[in-house]
XYZ file of N, CA and C in Angstrom:
846
model
N 0.850 -1.196 0.000
C 0.000 0.000 0.000
C 0.884 1.244 0.000
N 0.627 2.141 -0.918
C 1.436 3.351 -1.022
C 0.693 4.513 -0.367
N 1.327 5.118 0.651
C 0.674 6.152 1.456
C 1.447 7.457 1.355
N 0.747 8.536 1.031
C 1.358 9.871 0.975
C 1.178 10.583 2.310
N 2.023 11.570 2.555
C 1.897 12.426 3.735
C 1.584 13.847 3.294
N 0.590 14.443 3.949
C 0.169 15.815 3.663
C 0.168 16.599 4.967
N 0.526 17.858 4.905
C 0.321 18.755 6.034
C 0.021 20.142 5.475
N -0.181 21.097 6.367
C -0.395 22.472 5.925
C 0.821 23.313 6.279
N 0.842 24.529 5.799
C 2.027 25.377 5.949
C 2.322 25.751 7.391
N 1.332 25.629 8.284
C 1.536 26.012 9.684
C 2.414 25.007 10.425
N 2.713 23.866 9.817
C 3.692 22.954 10.414
C 5.076 23.599 10.439
N 5.312 24.558 9.535
C 6.625 25.192 9.382
C 7.722 24.133 9.294
N 7.427 23.138 8.476
C 8.348 22.028 8.263
C 9.550 22.509 7.463
N 10.743 22.111 7.892
C 11.940 22.511 7.158
C 11.958 21.840 5.789
N 12.620 22.489 4.836
C 12.739 21.916 3.498
C 13.423 20.552 3.556
N 14.385 20.432 4.456
C 15.119 19.174 4.593
C 14.187 18.036 4.994
N 13.346 18.295 6.014
C 12.435 17.239 6.457
C 11.316 17.001 5.450
N 10.876 18.059 4.806
C 9.829 17.896 3.792
C 10.300 16.956 2.689
N 11.534 17.148 2.249
C 12.081 16.301 1.190
C 12.373 14.889 1.697
N 12.892 14.789 2.909
C 13.222 13.477 3.478
C 11.986 12.600 3.602
N 10.880 13.193 4.068
C 9.645 12.425 4.288
C 8.681 12.524 3.109
N 9.060 13.309 2.091
C 8.221 13.499 0.898
C 6.822 13.980 1.292
N 6.777 15.078 2.025
C 5.516 15.626 2.522
C 4.977 16.669 1.540
N 3.694 16.590 1.261
C 3.017 17.562 0.394
C 2.364 18.637 1.270
N 2.535 19.900 0.879
C 2.098 21.028 1.705
C 0.886 21.721 1.098
N -0.138 21.940 1.929
C -1.274 22.788 1.566
C -1.090 24.122 2.288
N -0.826 25.206 1.572
C -0.528 26.475 2.239
C -1.770 27.253 2.660
N -1.703 27.836 3.844
C -2.689 28.815 4.264
C -2.270 30.174 3.724
N -3.133 31.160 3.873
C -2.845 32.509 3.383
C -3.186 33.530 4.452
N -2.640 34.728 4.292
C -3.051 35.858 5.121
C -3.461 36.997 4.197
N -4.516 37.687 4.593
C -4.979 38.854 3.851
C -4.640 40.096 4.656
N -3.995 41.052 4.001
C -3.590 42.277 4.698
C -3.722 43.466 3.758
N -4.524 44.411 4.176
C -4.746 45.655 3.430
C -5.078 45.389 1.959
N -5.975 44.434 1.754
C -6.475 44.157 0.411
C -5.651 43.197 -0.413
N -4.527 42.756 0.114
C -3.667 41.821 -0.612
C -3.669 40.456 0.071
N -3.606 39.398 -0.720
C -3.557 38.037 -0.199
C -2.155 37.472 -0.414
N -1.574 36.949 0.667
C -0.220 36.401 0.618
C -0.270 34.924 1.012
N 0.308 34.074 0.184
C 0.349 32.645 0.466
C 1.527 32.363 1.390
N 1.232 31.723 2.515
C 2.278 31.461 3.502
C 3.340 30.528 2.928
N 4.598 30.914 3.133
C 5.703 30.098 2.660
C 6.064 30.323 1.208
N 5.179 30.991 0.472
C 5.450 31.275 -0.940
C 5.628 32.774 -1.162
N 4.684 33.557 -0.662
C 4.766 35.013 -0.822
C 5.359 35.699 0.404
N 5.237 35.048 1.559
C 5.686 35.658 2.812
C 6.322 34.622 3.718
N 7.380 35.035 4.418
C 7.952 34.263 5.516
C 7.674 35.025 6.803
N 8.051 34.443 7.940
C 7.829 35.131 9.204
C 8.518 36.477 9.264
N 9.770 36.525 8.798
C 10.535 37.768 8.877
C 9.918 38.863 8.009
N 9.589 38.535 6.770
C 9.014 39.549 5.885
C 7.605 39.930 6.317
N 6.906 39.004 6.969
C 5.557 39.280 7.452
C 5.571 40.378 8.505
N 6.455 40.266 9.488
C 6.496 41.278 10.548
C 6.956 42.628 10.012
N 7.844 42.610 9.033
C 8.242 43.871 8.395
C 7.051 44.525 7.711
N 6.196 43.707 7.110
C 5.045 44.212 6.364
C 4.014 44.871 7.271
N 3.712 44.233 8.403
C 2.584 44.710 9.219
C 2.996 45.647 10.342
N 4.291 45.791 10.591
C 4.740 46.612 11.718
C 4.217 48.041 11.574
N 3.523 48.507 12.586
C 2.991 49.864 12.577
C 1.672 50.012 11.861
N 1.146 48.919 11.331
C -0.123 48.988 10.610
C -1.306 49.176 11.546
N -2.382 49.703 10.995
C -3.574 49.978 11.807
C -4.524 48.791 11.872
N -4.359 47.835 10.980
C -5.257 46.687 10.945
C -4.484 45.397 11.176
N -5.222 44.366 11.566
C -4.624 43.058 11.803
C -4.889 42.153 10.608
N -3.888 41.421 10.133
C -4.124 40.502 9.018
C -5.145 39.430 9.403
N -5.765 38.855 8.399
C -6.691 37.747 8.605
C -6.132 36.518 7.901
N -6.157 35.392 8.597
C -5.646 34.163 7.990
C -6.774 33.395 7.318
N -6.427 32.658 6.273
C -7.402 31.868 5.525
C -6.849 30.470 5.289
N -7.727 29.487 5.360
C -7.330 28.105 5.115
C -7.003 27.896 3.641
N -6.352 26.779 3.307
C -6.076 26.493 1.895
C -7.370 26.485 1.086
N -7.290 26.948 -0.132
C -8.492 26.996 -0.963
C -8.956 25.578 -1.299
N -10.260 25.434 -1.488
C -10.809 24.128 -1.852
C -10.225 23.661 -3.182
N -10.057 24.594 -4.118
C -9.508 24.229 -5.416
C -8.112 23.654 -5.312
N -7.273 24.288 -4.493
C -5.900 23.800 -4.341
C -5.886 22.447 -3.620
N -6.781 22.293 -2.647
C -6.875 21.028 -1.928
C -7.279 19.899 -2.866
N -8.307 20.134 -3.668
C -8.790 19.106 -4.588
C -7.761 18.790 -5.667
N -7.049 19.798 -6.105
C -6.005 19.585 -7.111
C -4.921 18.657 -6.574
N -4.520 18.878 -5.309
C -3.505 18.019 -4.708
C -4.028 16.597 -4.554
N -5.253 16.451 -4.060
C -5.811 15.113 -3.869
C -5.905 14.359 -5.197
N -6.307 15.059 -6.236
C -6.425 14.412 -7.545
C -5.062 13.938 -8.040
N -4.047 14.779 -7.863
C -2.692 14.407 -8.282
C -2.204 13.184 -7.517
N -2.410 13.191 -6.206
C -1.939 12.077 -5.379
C -2.701 10.794 -5.678
N -3.968 10.918 -6.038
C -4.792 9.727 -6.292
C -4.277 8.905 -7.469
N -3.490 9.529 -8.321
C -2.944 8.832 -9.489
C -1.699 8.014 -9.146
N -1.131 8.272 -7.962
C 0.122 7.603 -7.585
C 0.023 6.836 -6.272
N -0.903 7.253 -5.399
C -0.997 6.657 -4.066
C -2.355 5.995 -3.842
N -2.379 5.092 -2.863
C -3.632 4.444 -2.459
C -4.331 5.222 -1.347
N -3.543 5.957 -0.571
C -4.098 6.698 0.564
C -3.151 7.827 0.937
N -3.642 8.724 1.779
C -2.807 9.807 2.312
C -3.201 10.062 3.752
N -2.219 10.403 4.554
C -2.461 10.845 5.928
C -2.175 12.335 5.963
N -3.180 13.118 6.346
C -3.065 14.582 6.343
C -3.081 15.099 7.776
N -1.963 15.660 8.209
C -1.822 16.166 9.576
C -1.988 17.681 9.566
N -3.021 18.171 10.249
C -3.353 19.590 10.184
C -3.302 20.285 11.543
N -3.231 21.624 11.484
C -3.334 22.418 12.697
C -4.718 22.253 13.298
N -4.860 22.683 14.543
C -6.093 22.479 15.297
C -7.339 22.896 14.522
N -8.347 22.050 14.556
C -9.610 22.354 13.878
C -10.365 23.485 14.562
N -9.984 23.835 15.797
C -10.598 24.974 16.486
C -9.984 26.300 16.052
N -8.838 26.249 15.388
C -8.156 27.454 14.931
C -8.422 27.712 13.452
N -8.554 26.636 12.686
C -8.704 26.762 11.235
C -9.669 25.707 10.705
N -10.292 25.986 9.576
C -11.172 25.027 8.922
C -10.449 24.056 8.016
N -9.118 24.069 8.034
C -8.327 23.220 7.142
C -8.642 21.744 7.337
N -8.681 21.303 8.591
C -8.980 19.901 8.886
C -10.350 19.516 8.345
N -11.345 20.373 8.565
C -12.706 20.057 8.142
C -12.816 19.952 6.621
N -12.089 20.819 5.913
C -12.098 20.740 4.448
C -11.528 19.411 3.975
N -10.409 19.011 4.558
C -9.822 17.720 4.197
C -10.781 16.584 4.515
N -11.399 16.653 5.689
C -12.336 15.600 6.099
C -13.500 15.485 5.117
N -14.005 16.624 4.679
C -15.172 16.618 3.793
C -14.856 16.076 2.401
N -13.570 16.087 2.035
C -13.178 15.643 0.694
C -12.355 14.357 0.716
N -12.351 13.654 1.832
C -11.428 12.527 2.004
C -11.694 11.349 1.064
N -12.916 11.239 0.571
C -13.252 10.130 -0.324
C -13.671 10.617 -1.710
N -13.101 11.714 -2.140
C -13.530 12.325 -3.404
C -13.046 11.592 -4.647
N -12.016 10.760 -4.496
C -11.458 10.079 -5.666
C -11.444 8.571 -5.434
N -11.982 7.828 -6.383
C -12.083 6.372 -6.274
C -10.706 5.742 -6.065
N -10.654 4.815 -5.121
C -9.416 4.095 -4.869
C -8.386 4.879 -4.088
N -8.779 6.035 -3.570
C -7.840 6.890 -2.827
C -8.579 7.525 -1.649
N -8.095 7.281 -0.436
C -8.722 7.814 0.772
C -7.731 8.671 1.538
N -8.186 9.828 1.969
C -7.372 10.711 2.805
C -7.811 10.531 4.257
N -6.842 10.339 5.134
C -7.104 10.181 6.563
C -6.642 11.450 7.282
N -7.555 12.369 7.612
C -7.153 13.615 8.266
C -6.897 13.418 9.757
N -5.881 14.098 10.262
C -5.528 14.046 11.681
C -5.514 15.461 12.236
N -6.277 15.696 13.289
C -6.306 16.988 13.975
C -5.217 16.980 15.043
N -4.177 17.780 14.854
C -3.055 17.789 15.801
C -3.411 18.413 17.144
N -4.554 19.106 17.223
C -5.026 19.807 18.423
C -4.200 21.046 18.736
N -3.088 21.179 18.061
C -2.231 22.345 18.248
C -1.786 22.805 16.857
N -0.516 22.889 16.621
C -0.003 23.291 15.311
C 1.500 23.033 15.316
N 2.195 23.659 14.399
C 3.655 23.698 14.302
C 4.307 22.374 14.705
N 5.049 22.342 15.807
C 5.803 21.158 16.195
C 4.970 19.914 16.397
N 3.727 20.069 16.825
C 2.849 18.897 16.950
C 2.691 18.220 15.597
N 2.507 19.026 14.573
C 2.377 18.470 13.232
C 3.665 17.787 12.792
N 4.797 18.393 13.116
C 6.086 17.825 12.719
C 6.304 16.468 13.383
N 6.037 16.384 14.684
C 6.223 15.110 15.384
C 5.308 14.023 14.827
N 4.074 14.383 14.530
C 3.132 13.401 13.986
C 3.545 12.952 12.590
N 4.070 13.864 11.800
C 4.574 13.489 10.477
C 5.765 12.546 10.597
N 6.651 12.822 11.544
C 7.807 11.947 11.750
C 7.355 10.543 12.129
N 6.388 10.469 13.043
C 5.902 9.161 13.478
C 5.185 8.442 12.337
N 4.352 9.170 11.605
C 3.645 8.560 10.478
C 4.625 8.041 9.432
N 5.654 8.826 9.139
C 6.668 8.410 8.160
C 7.367 7.140 8.628
N 7.713 7.094 9.907
C 8.375 5.910 10.472
C 7.489 4.671 10.325
N 6.214 4.824 10.638
C 5.302 3.685 10.582
C 5.010 3.261 9.144
N 4.965 4.224 8.235
C 4.800 3.882 6.816
C 5.992 3.059 6.339
N 7.201 3.471 6.755
C 8.407 2.730 6.373
C 8.381 1.310 6.924
N 7.680 1.126 8.043
C 7.574 -0.206 8.651
C 6.457 -1.035 8.026
N 5.743 -0.445 7.067
C 4.698 -1.179 6.379
C 3.339 -1.155 7.047
N 3.131 -0.240 7.990
C 1.849 -0.147 8.685
C 0.778 0.448 7.771
N -0.462 0.086 8.029
C -1.595 0.617 7.272
C -2.124 1.880 7.949
N -2.917 2.699 7.253
C -3.512 3.877 7.893
C -4.318 3.526 9.136
N -5.008 2.390 9.099
C -5.809 1.972 10.253
C -4.938 1.672 11.470
N -3.687 1.324 11.239
C -2.749 1.098 12.342
C -2.039 2.388 12.739
N -1.820 3.256 11.774
C -1.061 4.486 12.022
C -1.875 5.518 12.791
N -3.136 5.716 12.424
C -3.947 6.773 13.034
C -4.040 6.631 14.552
N -4.336 5.441 15.113
C -4.366 5.325 16.578
C -3.027 5.662 17.235
N -1.927 5.314 16.569
C -0.604 5.636 17.118
C -0.390 7.145 17.159
N -0.869 7.849 16.136
C -0.752 9.309 16.117
C -1.621 9.930 17.207
N -2.835 9.421 17.367
C -3.726 9.952 18.400
C -3.129 9.753 19.790
N -2.479 8.622 20.008
C -1.840 8.369 21.302
C -0.669 9.316 21.529
N 0.079 9.586 20.457
C 1.241 10.465 20.603
C 0.821 11.896 20.918
N -0.308 12.329 20.390
C -0.809 13.680 20.672
C -0.964 13.901 22.173
N -1.270 12.834 22.906
C -1.480 12.956 24.350
C -0.200 13.335 25.098
N 0.957 13.195 24.451
C 2.220 13.591 25.092
C 2.590 15.041 24.797
N 1.826 15.712 23.938
C 2.174 17.061 23.487
C 1.678 18.130 24.460
N 2.397 19.234 24.496
C 1.937 20.430 25.198
C 2.676 21.627 24.611
N 2.195 22.816 24.926
C 2.799 24.024 24.370
C 2.541 25.198 25.294
N 3.533 26.067 25.406
C 3.397 27.309 26.176
C 4.027 28.442 25.385
N 3.282 29.551 25.263
C 3.763 30.727 24.557
C 3.626 31.949 25.437
N 4.594 32.828 25.332
C 4.557 34.104 26.030
C 4.450 35.207 24.989
N 3.432 36.048 25.141
C 3.205 37.138 24.193
C 3.807 38.414 24.760
N 4.739 38.982 24.027
C 5.445 40.163 24.519
C 4.656 41.443 24.304
N 3.954 41.526 23.191
C 3.223 42.743 22.835
C 1.739 42.413 22.734
N 0.913 43.123 23.503
C -0.521 42.852 23.526
C -1.275 43.456 22.345
N -0.577 44.188 21.490
C -1.253 44.918 20.413
C -2.052 43.997 19.501
N -1.451 42.879 19.072
C -2.161 41.985 18.155
C -3.408 41.385 18.786
N -3.307 41.027 20.066
C -4.480 40.482 20.741
C -5.583 41.524 20.830
N -5.192 42.771 21.054
C -6.188 43.845 21.148
C -6.810 44.128 19.780
N -5.981 44.205 18.747
C -6.494 44.464 17.400
C -7.407 43.342 16.926
N -7.106 42.127 17.358
C -7.905 40.987 16.935
C -9.171 40.795 17.749
N -9.433 41.715 18.679
C -10.649 41.637 19.466
C -10.571 40.679 20.635
N -9.374 40.167 20.944
C -9.222 39.235 22.051
C -8.910 39.940 23.368
N -8.691 41.244 23.286
C -8.360 42.026 24.473
C -8.831 43.446 24.245
N -9.444 44.066 25.275
C -9.941 45.430 25.112
C -8.781 46.410 25.013
N -9.037 47.558 24.393
C -7.997 48.580 24.250
C -7.520 49.049 25.618
N -8.453 49.174 26.573
C -8.084 49.609 27.925
C -7.187 48.581 28.593
N -7.555 47.298 28.483
C -6.746 46.245 29.089
C -5.364 46.183 28.458
N -5.317 46.382 27.151
C -4.028 46.368 26.464
C -3.151 47.512 26.948
N -3.754 48.698 27.124
C -2.991 49.855 27.590
C -2.464 49.614 29.005
N -3.348 49.126 29.887
C -2.937 48.849 31.268
C -1.884 47.751 31.292
N -2.080 46.725 30.445
C -1.117 45.641 30.387
C 0.261 46.122 29.998
N 0.317 47.035 29.039
C 1.605 47.591 28.630
C 2.240 48.393 29.761
N 1.426 49.184 30.448
C 1.949 50.007 31.534
C 2.519 49.146 32.658
N 1.871 48.008 32.930
C 2.290 47.140 34.028
C 3.215 46.015 33.565
N 3.539 46.010 32.286
C 4.385 44.962 31.699
C 3.792 43.570 31.915
N 2.475 43.462 31.816
C 1.816 42.170 31.956
C 1.933 41.393 30.645
N 2.400 40.162 30.758
C 2.573 39.310 29.586
C 1.680 38.082 29.732
N 0.702 37.893 28.854
C -0.137 36.697 28.960
C 0.617 35.442 28.543
N 0.487 34.399 29.354
C 1.066 33.101 29.043
C -0.039 32.243 28.437
N 0.210 31.742 27.240
C -0.816 31.037 26.483
C -0.482 29.563 26.316
N -1.518 28.777 26.139
C -1.350 27.389 25.733
C -2.334 27.115 24.607
N -2.175 25.991 23.959
C -3.115 25.581 22.917
C -3.496 24.128 23.157
N -4.762 23.889 23.371
C -5.314 22.541 23.389
C -6.623 22.630 22.627
N -6.501 22.622 21.330
C -7.632 22.942 20.471
C -7.652 24.431 20.200
N -8.036 25.207 21.213
C -8.082 26.660 21.093
C -6.887 27.303 21.793
N -6.596 28.548 21.410
C -5.581 29.335 22.106
C -6.202 29.865 23.389
N -5.575 29.593 24.523
C -6.118 30.004 25.806
C -5.041 30.675 26.651
N -5.417 31.739 27.354
C -4.519 32.387 28.311
C -4.645 31.666 29.642
N -3.516 31.249 30.217
C -3.568 30.492 31.465
C -2.985 31.253 32.651
N -2.097 32.216 32.390
C -1.507 33.003 33.472
C -1.155 34.386 32.954
N -1.001 35.331 33.883
C -0.508 36.662 33.551
C 0.805 36.868 34.287
N 1.843 37.145 33.524
C 3.188 37.294 34.080
C 3.575 38.767 34.057
N 4.222 39.242 35.123
C 4.533 40.663 35.221
C 5.706 41.094 34.348
N 6.675 40.207 34.147
C 7.815 40.572 33.305
C 8.130 39.431 32.340
N 8.742 39.785 31.236
C 9.055 38.785 30.224
C 10.082 37.787 30.746
N 11.048 38.254 31.517
C 12.069 37.365 32.071
C 11.446 36.310 32.974
N 10.506 36.747 33.816
C 9.819 35.793 34.687
C 8.969 34.828 33.868
N 8.430 35.334 32.770
C 7.609 34.488 31.917
C 8.398 33.349 31.307
N 9.608 33.633 30.860
C 10.459 32.589 30.286
C 10.786 31.541 31.345
N 11.095 31.992 32.559
C 11.377 31.057 33.653
C 10.156 30.209 33.978
N 8.984 30.829 33.918
C 7.749 30.102 34.207
C 7.484 29.032 33.149
N 7.803 29.323 31.905
C 7.641 28.318 30.851
C 8.493 27.093 31.165
N 9.730 27.314 31.592
C 10.617 26.199 31.931
C 10.016 25.367 33.059
N 9.450 26.027 34.065
C 8.816 25.309 35.178
C 7.645 24.454 34.696
N 6.836 25.010 33.814
C 5.673 24.282 33.309
C 6.085 23.087 32.452
N 7.141 23.259 31.669
C 7.643 22.140 30.868
C 8.148 21.026 31.784
N 8.851 21.402 32.847
C 9.331 20.407 33.811
C 8.175 19.625 34.420
N 7.112 20.331 34.767
C 5.957 19.675 35.380
C 5.311 18.689 34.414
N 5.197 19.091 33.158
C 4.589 18.192 32.170
C 5.502 17.001 31.902
N 6.802 17.238 31.827
C 7.749 16.154 31.567
C 7.679 15.090 32.657
N 7.443 15.527 33.885
C 7.349 14.579 34.995
C 6.184 13.614 34.808
N 5.106 14.081 34.183
C 3.951 13.206 33.935
C 4.251 12.175 32.858
N 5.297 12.404 32.075
C 5.714 11.467 31.025
C 6.915 10.641 31.467
N 7.176 10.640 32.783
C 8.315 9.911 33.346
C 9.642 10.394 32.775
N 9.670 11.682 32.396
C 10.897 12.338 31.930
C 11.566 11.604 30.767
N 10.753 11.122 29.837
C 11.304 10.494 28.631
C 11.950 11.570 27.761
N 12.902 11.214 26.901
C 13.463 12.206 25.976
C 12.359 12.806 25.111
N 12.463 14.103 24.868
C 11.421 14.798 24.128
C 11.989 15.552 22.933
N 11.100 15.873 22.020
C 11.407 16.819 20.949
C 10.846 18.161 21.380
N 11.690 19.190 21.381
C 11.257 20.519 21.797
C 11.479 21.502 20.655
N 10.408 22.166 20.284
C 10.437 23.150 19.209
C 10.248 24.528 19.828
N 11.301 25.320 19.809
C 11.233 26.674 20.362
C 10.930 27.634 19.215
N 9.825 28.362 19.350
C 9.360 29.267 18.296
C 9.436 30.711 18.769
N 9.595 31.612 17.803
C 9.650 33.024 18.173
C 9.137 33.889 17.034
N 8.641 35.056 17.409
C 8.210 36.050 16.441
C 9.230 37.171 16.373
N 10.273 36.955 15.585
C 11.344 37.949 15.438
C 11.994 38.265 16.785
N 12.228 37.222 17.587
C 12.830 37.381 18.917
C 13.839 36.255 19.144
N 14.807 36.160 18.240
C 15.756 35.054 18.266
C 16.557 35.010 19.561
N 16.985 36.151 20.078
C 17.795 36.156 21.296
C 17.049 35.534 22.473
N 15.770 35.865 22.596
C 14.964 35.308 23.687
C 14.757 33.814 23.467
N 14.527 33.426 22.221
C 14.346 32.009 21.905
C 15.604 31.212 22.241
N 16.758 31.780 21.957
C 18.013 31.100 22.275
C 18.206 30.983 23.777
N 17.809 32.021 24.522
C 17.905 31.975 25.981
C 16.991 30.885 26.540
N 15.754 30.828 26.053
C 14.820 29.793 26.492
C 15.361 28.409 26.168
N 15.937 28.261 24.997
C 16.486 26.969 24.590
C 17.610 26.532 25.516
N 18.486 27.446 25.866
C 19.592 27.103 26.765
C 19.087 26.682 28.138
N 18.070 27.374 28.639
C 17.496 26.999 29.939
C 16.865 25.607 29.879
N 16.192 25.313 28.782
C 15.565 24.002 28.633
C 16.606 22.897 28.452
N 17.660 23.187 27.694
C 18.716 22.194 27.492
C 19.374 21.806 28.813
N 19.505 22.776 29.710
C 20.104 22.498 31.013
C 19.240 21.538 31.829
N 17.933 21.602 31.620
C 17.004 20.746 32.358
C 16.768 19.408 31.652
N 16.897 19.413 30.330
C 16.558 18.223 29.537
C 17.688 17.882 28.564
N 18.821 17.412 29.086
C 19.988 17.167 28.219
C 19.786 16.044 27.205
N 18.806 15.161 27.440
C 18.587 14.042 26.526
C 17.549 14.343 25.448
N 16.984 15.541 25.483
C 15.974 15.906 24.497
C 16.618 16.592 23.297
N 15.874 16.661 22.190
C 16.361 17.345 20.995
C 15.648 18.681 20.850
N 16.359 19.658 20.269
C 15.839 21.022 20.210
C 15.931 21.584 18.795
N 14.970 22.428 18.480
C 14.942 23.108 17.186
C 14.362 24.502 17.395
N 15.051 25.522 16.892
C 14.562 26.902 16.983
C 14.043 27.321 15.610
N 12.815 27.819 15.578
C 12.167 28.210 14.325
C 11.372 29.487 14.532
N 11.354 30.351 13.528
C 10.531 31.559 13.624
C 9.110 31.249 13.183
N 8.152 31.966 13.760
C 6.761 31.823 13.355
C 6.591 32.264 11.910
N 5.675 31.623 11.223
C 5.254 32.115 9.930
C 4.107 33.096 10.088
N 3.590 33.613 8.981
C 2.554 34.647 9.028
C 1.276 34.252 9.756
N 0.810 33.013 9.598
C -0.477 32.641 10.200
C -0.407 32.651 11.721
N 0.570 31.973 12.300
C 0.705 31.989 13.758
C 1.141 33.371 14.222
N 1.962 34.045 13.424
C 2.376 35.406 13.766
C 1.207 36.356 13.872
N 0.164 36.130 13.068
C -1.039 36.956 13.140
C -1.691 36.847 14.512
N -1.703 35.647 15.069
C -2.349 35.432 16.359
C -1.491 35.909 17.530
N -0.185 35.625 17.477
C 0.663 35.864 18.644
C 1.474 37.147 18.576
N 1.768 37.632 17.390
C 2.438 38.911 17.259
C 3.945 38.861 17.385
N 4.557 39.968 17.023
C 6.012 40.089 17.077
C 6.479 40.112 18.524
N 7.617 39.461 18.773
C 8.178 39.424 20.118
C 7.744 38.227 20.935
N 6.797 37.455 20.440
C 6.325 36.282 21.177
C 7.362 35.161 21.108
N 7.319 34.296 22.110
C 8.250 33.168 22.160
C 7.568 32.028 22.905
N 7.922 30.806 22.558
C 7.312 29.677 23.248
C 7.955 28.371 22.856
N 7.475 27.306 23.486
C 8.000 25.979 23.187
C 6.843 24.994 23.075
N 6.894 24.183 22.039
C 5.967 23.071 21.869
C 6.789 21.798 21.973
N 6.270 20.824 22.694
C 7.086 19.645 22.960
C 6.226 18.393 23.087
N 6.870 17.251 22.929
C 6.214 15.962 23.063
C 7.261 14.871 23.069
N 6.823 13.652 23.298
C 7.752 12.534 23.353
C 8.509 12.398 22.035
N 9.808 12.218 22.138
C 10.660 12.116 20.955
C 10.297 10.883 20.140
N 10.168 11.068 18.843
C 9.843 9.961 17.939
C 11.112 9.176 17.635
């Protein structure tokens, strides 16, 4: 049985891993001031923040178009028997639902959509596991339960440095944003389906330390197995490197990767944000 791997652009999969695992990408887009930019093709994280810095409006993200999705499925149906599609959380985007609705559109070819419940590194870990199991000759019916089980080891914590994007997006009142800036309040976020604020931190330095504490607590529930840790940032490489060093000191047997946010996640979290997504190492 020949099985393809699909994901969306929010996985922020490196070109090296994309080629190694032969992953097909469905890109999301962002609309800003009347223009539509395809993530990973027209805009990267760095150029995205340059584009919107100082703007009066917040970009809007859009899922992959139905036409592009169907075009990919049709192409794959000519070469593969099935595909496993790992997507960002269905509570954040309609990408998963679109794939689900079209999973049996072509005779002899079935798409098995997987909701990562988060995004970015969660998608990468699931793709790695799926690729490993495909190489072992497993069927989709055997692979999907293994992916669902692995999701249970995942967690993520993000610290938002600038409240402006949350305020512009209607997630925070203008008054609260102003007071938050004056008091240097930084919301600590997690994602389990939806983006949720779990704590308010007074300083960014304390926030980074708090992330390390939370990762330690979660790791203890997994019996401190080696993990894959993806440290993400919105144009804040120095802070991301500091967080990575603190985590490496606590988790010497885990693997680490530093990556900048792309436009879609950058729209939600804004410039200056930093965080870590992690799960059991594949």
